[in-house]
Coordinates of N, CA and C in Angstrom, one line a residue:
M1 N 16.2 -20.0 1.7 CA 15.0 -20.6 2.2 C 13.8 -19.8 1.8
A2 N 12.8 -20.5 1.2 CA 11.6 -19.8 0.7 C 10.8 -19.3 1.8
L3 N 10.2 -18.1 1.6 CA 9.3 -17.5 2.6 C 7.9 -18.1 2.5
L4 N 7.5 -18.5 1.3 CA 6.2 -19.0 1.1 C 6.3 -20.6 1.0
S5 N 5.3 -21.2 1.6 CA 5.3 -22.7 1.5 C 4.9 -23.0 0.0
E6 N 5.2 -24.3 -0.3 CA 4.9 -24.7 -1.7 C 3.4 -24.5 -2.0
K7 N 2.6 -24.8 -1.0 CA 1.1 -24.7 -1.2 C 0.7 -23.3 -1.4
D8 N 1.2 -22.4 -0.5 CA 0.9 -20.9 -0.6 C 1.4 -20.3 -1.9
A9 N 2.6 -20.7 -2.3 CA 3.2 -20.2 -3.5 C 2.4 -20.6 -4.7
K10 N 1.8 -21.7 -4.7 CA 1.0 -22.1 -5.9 C -0.3 -21.3 -5.9
K11 N -0.9 -21.0 -4.8 CA -2.1 -20.2 -4.7 C -1.8 -18.7 -5.2
V12 N -0.7 -18.2 -4.7 CA -0.3 -16.9 -5.1 C 0.1 -16.8 -6.6
Q13 N 0.7 -17.8 -7.1 CA 1.0 -17.9 -8.5 C -0.3 -17.8 -9.4
E14 N -1.3 -18.5 -8.9 CA -2.6 -18.4 -9.7 C -3.2 -17.0 -9.6
I15 N -3.1 -16.4 -8.5 CA -3.6 -15.0 -8.4 C -2.8 -14.0 -9.3
L16 N -1.5 -14.2 -9.3 CA -0.6 -13.3 -10.1 C -0.8 -13.5 -11.6
N17 N -0.9 -14.8 -12.0 CA -1.1 -15.1 -13.4 C -2.4 -14.6 -13.9
A18 N -3.4 -14.4 -13.0 CA -4.7 -13.9 -13.4 C -4.8 -12.4 -13.5
L19 N -3.7 -11.7 -13.1 CA -3.8 -10.2 -13.2 C -4.0 -9.8 -14.6
P20 N -4.9 -8.8 -14.8 CA -5.3 -8.4 -16.2 C -4.1 -7.7 -17.0
S21 N -3.1 -7.3 -16.3 CA -1.9 -6.8 -17.0 C -0.7 -6.9 -16.1
T22 N 0.5 -6.5 -16.7 CA 1.7 -6.6 -16.0 C 1.9 -5.4 -15.0
V23 N 2.4 -5.7 -13.8 CA 2.6 -4.7 -12.8 C 4.1 -4.6 -12.5
E24 N 4.6 -3.3 -12.6 CA 6.0 -3.1 -12.2 C 6.0 -2.8 -10.7
V25 N 6.8 -3.5 -9.9 CA 6.9 -3.3 -8.5 C 8.2 -2.6 -8.2
H26 N 8.1 -1.3 -7.9 CA 9.3 -0.6 -7.5 C 9.6 -0.7 -6.0
F27 N 10.7 -1.2 -5.7 CA 11.1 -1.5 -4.4 C 12.3 -0.6 -4.0
F28 N 12.2 0.2 -3.0 CA 13.2 1.1 -2.5 C 13.8 0.5 -1.2
T29 N 15.1 0.4 -1.2 CA 15.8 -0.3 -0.1 C 17.2 0.4 0.1
Q30 N 17.8 0.0 1.2 CA 19.2 0.4 1.5 C 19.8 -0.6 2.4
E31 N 21.2 -0.7 2.4 CA 21.9 -1.7 3.0 C 21.9 -1.6 4.6
L32 N 22.0 -0.3 5.1 CA 22.1 -0.1 6.5 C 20.9 0.6 7.0
E33 N 20.7 0.5 8.3 CA 19.7 1.3 9.1 C 18.3 1.1 8.4
C34 N 18.0 -0.1 8.1 CA 16.7 -0.5 7.6 C 16.3 -1.8 8.1
Q35 N 15.4 -1.9 9.1 CA 15.1 -3.1 9.8 C 14.7 -4.3 9.0
F36 N 13.8 -4.0 8.0 CA 13.3 -5.2 7.2 C 13.5 -5.0 5.7
C37 N 14.5 -4.2 5.3 CA 14.7 -4.1 3.9 C 15.1 -5.4 3.2
R38 N 16.0 -6.2 3.9 CA 16.5 -7.4 3.3 C 15.3 -8.4 3.2
E39 N 14.5 -8.6 4.2 CA 13.4 -9.5 4.2 C 12.3 -9.1 3.2
T40 N 12.1 -7.8 3.0 CA 11.1 -7.3 2.1 C 11.6 -7.6 0.7
G41 N 12.9 -7.4 0.4 CA 13.4 -7.7 -0.9 C 13.3 -9.2 -1.2
E42 N 13.6 -10.0 -0.2 CA 13.5 -11.5 -0.5 C 12.1 -11.9 -0.8
L43 N 11.1 -11.3 -0.1 CA 9.7 -11.6 -0.4 C 9.3 -11.2 -1.8
L44 N 9.7 -10.0 -2.2 CA 9.3 -9.5 -3.6 C 10.0 -10.3 -4.7
R45 N 11.3 -10.7 -4.5 CA 12.0 -11.5 -5.5 C 11.3 -12.8 -5.6
E46 N 10.8 -13.4 -4.5 CA 10.2 -14.7 -4.5 C 8.8 -14.5 -5.3
L47 N 8.1 -13.5 -5.1 CA 6.9 -13.2 -5.8 C 7.1 -13.0 -7.3
A48 N 8.1 -12.2 -7.6 CA 8.4 -11.9 -9.0 C 8.8 -13.2 -9.8
A49 N 9.4 -14.1 -9.1 CA 9.8 -15.4 -9.7 C 8.6 -16.3 -10.0
L50 N 7.5 -16.0 -9.4 CA 6.3 -16.9 -9.6 C 5.5 -16.6 -10.9
S51 N 5.6 -15.4 -11.4 CA 4.8 -15.0 -12.5 C 5.4 -13.9 -13.4
P52 N 5.3 -14.0 -14.7 CA 5.8 -12.9 -15.6 C 5.0 -11.7 -15.5
K53 N 3.8 -11.7 -14.7 CA 3.0 -10.6 -14.6 C 3.6 -9.5 -13.6
L54 N 4.6 -10.0 -12.8 CA 5.2 -9.0 -11.9 C 6.7 -8.8 -12.4
K55 N 7.0 -7.5 -12.5 CA 8.3 -7.1 -12.9 C 8.9 -6.3 -11.7
L56 N 9.9 -6.8 -11.1 CA 10.5 -6.1 -9.9 C 11.6 -5.2 -10.3
V57 N 11.5 -3.9 -9.9 CA 12.5 -2.9 -10.1 C 13.0 -2.4 -8.8
E58 N 14.3 -2.7 -8.6 CA 14.9 -2.4 -7.3 C 15.7 -1.1 -7.4
H59 N 15.5 -0.2 -6.3 CA 16.2 1.1 -6.3 C 16.9 1.2 -5.0
D60 N 18.2 1.6 -5.0 CA 18.9 2.0 -3.8 C 18.4 3.4 -3.4
F61 N 17.8 3.4 -2.2 CA 17.2 4.7 -1.8 C 18.2 5.8 -1.7
L62 N 19.4 5.5 -1.3 CA 20.4 6.5 -1.1 C 21.1 7.0 -2.4
L63 N 21.1 6.1 -3.4 CA 21.8 6.4 -4.6 C 20.8 6.8 -5.8
D64 N 19.7 6.2 -5.8 CA 18.7 6.5 -6.9 C 17.8 7.6 -6.4
K65 N 18.3 8.8 -6.3 CA 17.5 9.9 -5.8 C 16.4 10.3 -6.8
D66 N 16.7 10.2 -8.1 CA 15.7 10.6 -9.1 C 14.4 9.8 -8.9
A67 N 14.6 8.4 -8.8 CA 13.4 7.6 -8.7 C 12.7 7.8 -7.4
A68 N 13.4 8.0 -6.3 CA 12.8 8.3 -5.0 C 12.0 9.6 -5.1
S69 N 12.5 10.6 -5.8 CA 11.8 11.9 -5.9 C 10.6 11.7 -6.8
A70 N 10.8 10.9 -7.9 CA 9.7 10.7 -8.8 C 8.5 10.1 -8.2
F71 N 8.7 9.2 -7.2 CA 7.7 8.5 -6.6 C 7.4 9.0 -5.2
S72 N 8.0 10.1 -4.8 CA 7.8 10.8 -3.5 C 8.0 9.8 -2.4
V73 N 9.1 9.0 -2.5 CA 9.4 8.0 -1.4 C 10.4 8.7 -0.4
E74 N 10.0 8.7 0.8 CA 10.8 9.4 1.8 C 11.4 8.4 2.9
M75 N 11.0 7.1 2.9 CA 11.6 6.2 3.8 C 11.5 4.8 3.3
V76 N 12.3 3.9 3.9 CA 12.4 2.5 3.4 C 12.2 1.5 4.5
P77 N 11.8 0.3 4.2 CA 11.5 -0.2 2.8 C 10.2 0.4 2.3
A78 N 10.2 0.6 1.0 CA 9.0 1.2 0.3 C 8.7 0.3 -0.9
I79 N 7.4 0.1 -1.2 CA 7.0 -0.6 -2.3 C 5.9 0.3 -3.1
V80 N 6.1 0.4 -4.4 CA 5.2 1.2 -5.2 C 4.8 0.3 -6.4
P81 N 3.6 -0.2 -6.4 CA 3.1 -1.0 -7.6 C 2.6 0.0 -8.7
V82 N 3.1 -0.3 -9.9 CA 2.7 0.6 -11.0 C 2.2 -0.3 -12.2
G83 N 1.0 0.1 -12.7 CA 0.4 -0.7 -13.8 C 0.3 0.1 -15.0
P84 N -0.6 -0.3 -16.0 CA -0.7 0.4 -17.3 C -1.2 1.8 -17.1
A85 N -1.9 2.1 -16.1 CA -2.4 3.5 -15.9 C -1.4 4.4 -15.1
G86 N -0.3 3.8 -14.9 CA 0.8 4.6 -14.2 C 0.7 4.4 -12.7
D87 N 1.3 5.4 -12.0 CA 1.3 5.3 -10.5 C 0.0 5.8 -10.0
L88 N -0.7 4.9 -9.3 CA -2.0 5.2 -8.7 C -2.0 5.8 -7.3
G89 N -0.8 5.9 -6.8 CA -0.6 6.5 -5.5 C -0.7 5.5 -4.3
L90 N -0.4 4.2 -4.7 CA -0.5 3.2 -3.7 C 1.0 3.0 -3.1
R91 N 1.1 2.9 -1.8 CA 2.4 2.8 -1.2 C 2.4 1.8 0.0
F92 N 3.5 1.1 0.1 CA 3.8 0.3 1.3 C 5.0 0.8 2.0
Y93 N 5.0 1.2 3.2 CA 6.2 1.5 4.0 C 6.3 0.5 5.1
G94 N 7.3 -0.3 5.0 CA 7.5 -1.4 5.9 C 7.1 -2.7 5.2
I95 N 7.5 -3.8 5.8 CA 7.3 -5.1 5.2 C 5.8 -5.5 5.2
P96 N 5.2 -5.9 4.1 CA 3.8 -6.3 4.1 C 3.7 -7.8 4.5
A97 N 4.0 -8.1 5.7 CA 4.1 -9.4 6.2 C 2.8 -9.8 7.0
G98 N 2.7 -11.0 7.4 CA 1.5 -11.4 8.2 C 0.2 -11.1 7.4
Y99 N -0.8 -10.6 8.1 CA -2.0 -10.3 7.5 C -1.9 -9.3 6.3
E100 N -0.9 -8.4 6.3 CA -0.7 -7.4 5.3 C -0.3 -8.0 4.0
F101 N 0.1 -9.3 3.9 CA 0.4 -9.9 2.6 C -0.8 -9.8 1.7
A102 N -2.0 -10.0 2.3 CA -3.2 -9.9 1.5 C -3.4 -8.5 0.9
S103 N -3.0 -7.4 1.6 CA -3.1 -6.1 1.1 C -2.1 -5.9 -0.1
L104 N -1.0 -6.6 0.0 CA 0.0 -6.5 -1.1 C -0.6 -7.1 -2.4
L105 N -1.2 -8.3 -2.3 CA -1.8 -8.9 -3.4 C -2.9 -8.0 -4.0
E106 N -3.7 -7.4 -3.1 CA -4.8 -6.6 -3.6 C -4.2 -5.3 -4.3
S107 N -3.1 -4.8 -3.9 CA -2.5 -3.7 -4.5 C -2.1 -4.0 -5.9
F108 N -1.6 -5.2 -6.1 CA -1.2 -5.7 -7.5 C -2.4 -5.7 -8.4
K109 N -3.5 -6.2 -7.9 CA -4.8 -6.3 -8.7 C -5.2 -4.9 -9.1
L110 N -5.2 -4.0 -8.1 CA -5.7 -2.6 -8.4 C -4.7 -1.9 -9.4
A111 N -3.4 -2.1 -9.2 CA -2.5 -1.5 -10.1 C -2.6 -2.1 -11.5
A112 N -3.0 -3.4 -11.6 CA -3.1 -4.0 -12.9 C -4.4 -3.6 -13.6
G113 N -5.2 -2.9 -13.0 CA -6.4 -2.4 -13.6 C -7.7 -3.0 -13.2
A114 N -7.7 -3.8 -12.1 CA -9.0 -4.4 -11.6 C -9.9 -3.3 -11.1
D115 N -11.2 -3.5 -11.2 CA -12.2 -2.5 -10.7 C -12.1 -2.4 -9.2
P116 N -12.0 -1.2 -8.7 CA -12.0 -1.0 -7.2 C -13.3 -1.4 -6.6
E117 N -14.4 -1.5 -7.3 CA -15.7 -1.9 -6.8 C -16.2 -1.0 -5.7
L118 N -16.2 0.2 -6.0 CA -16.7 1.2 -5.0 C -18.2 1.4 -5.2
A119 N -18.8 1.9 -4.1 CA -20.2 2.2 -4.1 C -20.4 3.4 -5.0
D120 N -21.6 3.6 -5.5 CA -22.0 4.7 -6.4 C -21.8 6.0 -5.7
E121 N -22.1 6.1 -4.4 CA -22.0 7.3 -3.6 C -20.5 7.7 -3.5
T122 N -19.7 6.7 -3.3 CA -18.2 6.9 -3.2 C -17.7 7.5 -4.6
K123 N -18.1 6.9 -5.7 CA -17.7 7.3 -7.0 C -18.1 8.8 -7.2
E124 N -19.3 9.1 -6.8 CA -19.8 10.5 -6.9 C -18.9 11.5 -6.1
F125 N -18.6 11.1 -4.8 CA -17.8 11.9 -4.0 C -16.4 12.1 -4.6
L126 N -15.8 11.1 -5.1 CA -14.5 11.2 -5.7 C -14.5 12.1 -7.0
S127 N -15.6 12.0 -7.8 CA -15.7 12.8 -9.0 C -15.8 14.3 -8.7
Q128 N -16.2 14.6 -7.5 CA -16.4 16.0 -7.2 C -15.3 16.5 -6.2
L129 N -14.3 15.7 -6.0 CA -13.3 16.0 -5.0 C -12.4 17.2 -5.6
A130 N -12.3 18.2 -4.8 CA -11.5 19.4 -5.2 C -10.1 19.4 -4.6
Q131 N -10.0 18.9 -3.4 CA -8.6 18.9 -2.7 C -8.0 17.5 -2.8
E132 N -6.7 17.5 -2.7 CA -6.0 16.2 -2.6 C -6.1 15.6 -1.2
L133 N -6.1 14.3 -1.1 CA -6.2 13.6 0.1 C -5.1 12.6 0.3
E134 N -4.5 12.5 1.4 CA -3.5 11.5 1.7 C -3.9 10.7 2.9
L135 N -4.0 9.4 2.7 CA -4.4 8.5 3.7 C -3.3 7.6 4.1
E136 N -2.9 7.6 5.3 CA -1.8 6.7 5.8 C -2.5 5.7 6.9
V137 N -2.5 4.5 6.6 CA -3.1 3.5 7.5 C -2.0 2.8 8.3
Y138 N -1.9 3.0 9.6 CA -0.9 2.4 10.4 C -1.4 1.0 10.8
V139 N -0.5 0.1 10.7 CA -0.8 -1.3 10.9 C 0.3 -2.0 11.6
T140 N 0.0 -3.3 12.0 CA 1.1 -4.2 12.4 C 0.8 -5.5 11.7
P141 N 1.8 -6.4 11.5 CA 1.5 -7.6 10.8 C 0.6 -8.6 11.5
T142 N 0.4 -8.5 12.8 CA -0.5 -9.4 13.5 C -1.9 -8.9 13.7
C143 N -2.2 -7.8 13.0 CA -3.6 -7.2 13.2 C -4.5 -7.7 12.1
P144 N -5.5 -8.5 12.4 CA -6.4 -9.1 11.4 C -7.4 -8.1 10.8
Y145 N -7.6 -6.9 11.4 CA -8.5 -5.9 10.9 C -7.8 -4.9 10.0
C146 N -6.5 -4.8 10.1 CA -5.8 -3.8 9.3 C -5.9 -3.9 7.8
P147 N -5.8 -5.1 7.2 CA -5.8 -5.2 5.7 C -7.1 -4.6 5.2
G148 N -8.2 -4.8 5.9 CA -9.5 -4.2 5.4 C -9.5 -2.7 5.2
M149 N -8.8 -2.1 6.2 CA -8.7 -0.6 6.1 C -7.7 -0.2 5.1
V150 N -6.6 -0.9 5.0 CA -5.6 -0.6 3.9 C -6.3 -0.7 2.6
V151 N -7.0 -1.7 2.3 CA -7.6 -1.9 1.0 C -8.7 -0.9 0.8
N152 N -9.5 -0.5 1.8 CA -10.4 0.6 1.6 C -9.7 1.9 1.1
A153 N -8.6 2.2 1.7 CA -7.9 3.4 1.3 C -7.3 3.2 -0.1
F154 N -6.8 2.0 -0.4 CA -6.2 1.8 -1.7 C -7.2 1.9 -2.8
R155 N -8.4 1.4 -2.6 CA -9.5 1.5 -3.6 C -9.9 2.9 -3.9
L156 N -9.9 3.8 -2.9 CA -10.1 5.2 -3.2 C -9.0 5.8 -4.1
A157 N -7.8 5.4 -3.7 CA -6.6 6.0 -4.5 C -6.6 5.4 -5.9
A158 N -7.0 4.2 -6.1 CA -7.0 3.6 -7.4 C -8.1 4.3 -8.3
A159 N -9.1 4.8 -7.7 CA -10.2 5.4 -8.4 C -10.1 6.9 -8.6
S160 N -9.1 7.5 -7.9 CA -9.0 9.0 -8.1 C -7.6 9.4 -8.0
P161 N -7.2 10.3 -9.0 CA -5.8 10.8 -8.9 C -5.6 11.8 -7.8
K162 N -6.6 12.2 -7.1 CA -6.5 13.2 -6.0 C -6.3 12.5 -4.7
V163 N -6.3 11.1 -4.7 CA -6.2 10.4 -3.4 C -4.9 9.6 -3.5
K164 N -4.1 9.7 -2.4 CA -2.9 8.8 -2.3 C -3.1 8.0 -1.0
A165 N -2.7 6.8 -1.0 CA -2.9 5.9 0.2 C -1.7 5.1 0.5
A166 N -1.3 4.9 1.7 CA -0.2 4.2 2.1 C -0.5 3.3 3.3
M167 N 0.1 2.1 3.3 CA 0.2 1.2 4.5 C 1.5 1.6 5.2
V168 N 1.5 1.9 6.5 CA 2.7 2.2 7.2 C 2.8 1.2 8.4
E169 N 3.8 0.4 8.4 CA 4.0 -0.6 9.5 C 4.5 0.1 10.7
A170 N 3.7 0.3 11.8 CA 3.9 1.2 12.9 C 5.2 0.8 13.6
T171 N 5.5 -0.4 13.8 CA 6.7 -0.8 14.6 C 8.0 -0.5 13.9
E172 N 8.0 -0.3 12.6 CA 9.2 0.0 11.9 C 9.5 1.5 11.8
F173 N 8.4 2.3 12.1 CA 8.6 3.7 12.0 C 8.0 4.3 13.3
P174 N 8.7 4.0 14.4 CA 8.1 4.5 15.7 C 8.0 6.0 15.9
H175 N 8.9 6.7 15.2 CA 8.8 8.2 15.3 C 7.5 8.7 14.7
L176 N 7.0 8.1 13.7 CA 5.7 8.4 13.1 C 4.6 8.0 14.0
A177 N 4.7 6.8 14.5 CA 3.7 6.2 15.4 C 3.5 7.2 16.6
I178 N 4.6 7.7 17.1 CA 4.5 8.6 18.3 C 3.9 9.9 17.8
R179 N 4.3 10.4 16.7 CA 3.8 11.7 16.2 C 2.3 11.7 16.0
Y180 N 1.8 10.6 15.5 CA 0.4 10.5 15.2 C -0.4 9.7 16.3
Q181 N 0.3 9.5 17.4 CA -0.4 8.9 18.6 C -1.0 7.6 18.3
V182 N -0.3 6.7 17.6 CA -0.8 5.4 17.2 C -0.7 4.5 18.4
R183 N -1.8 4.3 19.1 CA -1.9 3.4 20.3 C -2.5 2.1 20.0
G184 N -3.4 2.1 18.9 CA -4.0 0.9 18.5 C -4.1 0.9 17.0
V185 N -4.2 -0.3 16.4 CA -4.2 -0.3 14.9 C -5.5 -1.1 14.4
P186 N -6.0 -0.8 13.3 CA -5.5 0.2 12.3 C -5.9 1.6 12.8
R187 N -5.0 2.6 12.6 CA -5.3 4.0 12.8 C -5.0 4.7 11.5
T188 N -6.0 5.4 10.9 CA -5.8 6.0 9.6 C -5.6 7.5 9.8
V189 N -4.5 8.0 9.3 CA -4.1 9.4 9.5 C -4.4 10.1 8.1
I190 N -5.2 11.1 8.2 CA -5.6 11.8 7.0 C -4.9 13.2 6.9
N191 N -4.3 13.4 5.7 CA -3.6 14.6 5.4 C -2.6 15.0 6.6
R192 N -1.8 14.0 7.0 CA -0.7 14.2 7.9 C -1.2 14.8 9.3
G193 N -2.4 14.4 9.7 CA -2.9 14.7 11.0 C -4.1 15.7 11.0
Q194 N -4.7 16.0 9.8 CA -5.9 16.8 9.8 C -7.0 16.1 10.4
A195 N -7.1 14.8 10.3 CA -8.2 14.0 10.9 C -7.7 12.6 11.1
Y196 N -8.4 11.8 11.9 CA -8.0 10.4 12.2 C -9.2 9.5 12.2
I197 N -9.0 8.3 11.9 CA -10.1 7.3 12.0 C -9.5 6.1 12.7
E198 N -10.2 5.7 13.8 CA -9.8 4.5 14.6 C -10.4 3.2 14.1
G199 N -9.6 2.2 13.9 CA -10.2 0.9 13.6 C -10.6 0.7 12.2
L200 N -11.2 -0.5 11.9 CA -11.7 -0.8 10.6 C -13.1 -0.3 10.5
V201 N -13.4 0.6 9.5 CA -14.7 1.2 9.3 C -15.2 0.9 7.9
P202 N -16.5 0.9 7.7 CA -17.0 0.7 6.3 C -16.5 1.8 5.4
E203 N -16.6 1.5 4.1 CA -16.2 2.5 3.1 C -17.1 3.8 3.2
S204 N -18.4 3.6 3.6 CA -19.2 4.8 3.7 C -18.8 5.7 4.8
H205 N -18.3 5.1 5.9 CA -17.8 5.9 7.1 C -16.6 6.6 6.7
L206 N -15.7 6.0 6.0 CA -14.5 6.6 5.5 C -14.8 7.8 4.6
V207 N -15.7 7.6 3.7 CA -16.1 8.7 2.8 C -16.7 9.9 3.5
E208 N -17.6 9.6 4.5 CA -18.2 10.7 5.3 C -17.2 11.5 6.0
T209 N -16.2 10.8 6.6 CA -15.1 11.5 7.3 C -14.4 12.4 6.3
L210 N -14.0 11.9 5.2 CA -13.3 12.7 4.1 C -14.2 13.8 3.6
R211 N -15.5 13.6 3.5 CA -16.4 14.7 3.0 C -16.4 15.8 4.0
S212 N -16.3 15.5 5.3 CA -16.4 16.5 6.3 C -15.2 17.5 6.3
L213 N -14.2 17.1 5.6 CA -13.0 17.9 5.6 C -13.0 19.0 4.5
S214 N -13.9 18.8 3.5 CA -14.0 19.7 2.4 C -14.9 20.8 2.6

């Protein structure tokens, strides 16, 4: 049974066919002890069948240790979109369902080489960045504000090799949600707990928070 309706599939197909280049979608999965690995795989296979611009590469997380190590993947399900510029540091941990489907499509655009469309002040900040930054945006599929924060983080990562950004679906990784005290979403965890941002904030607010850490 298709996960996307015929109408939605047609819209998504138009978006994928318009990508400026081909994107390899690396999907890490395992058979057991993974709540949504099967559904995530079904979704990605359905998307890959819609357009030649998506090339799905599936990895068994337990068996393909080299690939997991190369992409620094520590848990599943995991999605890593890779375009002509290589790995931009964009990650999905958990199924990108509900509102997060929009974040997935945006990650394909960024990986394919689309302009992140950042403010000049943000570009200047990134050009002077000395330390590496890791942004983990905790979300749930029913949160309408979460994709905006995920995309904010992804755009920074797409524009700088010093920034990595991940969507983490909080209900699939409760141990992490407890560790980082995720009581509401989106909650952005910076450098594994060095700082936090609550809710959806403008790009300028995110940058100011990151600037305060340096």
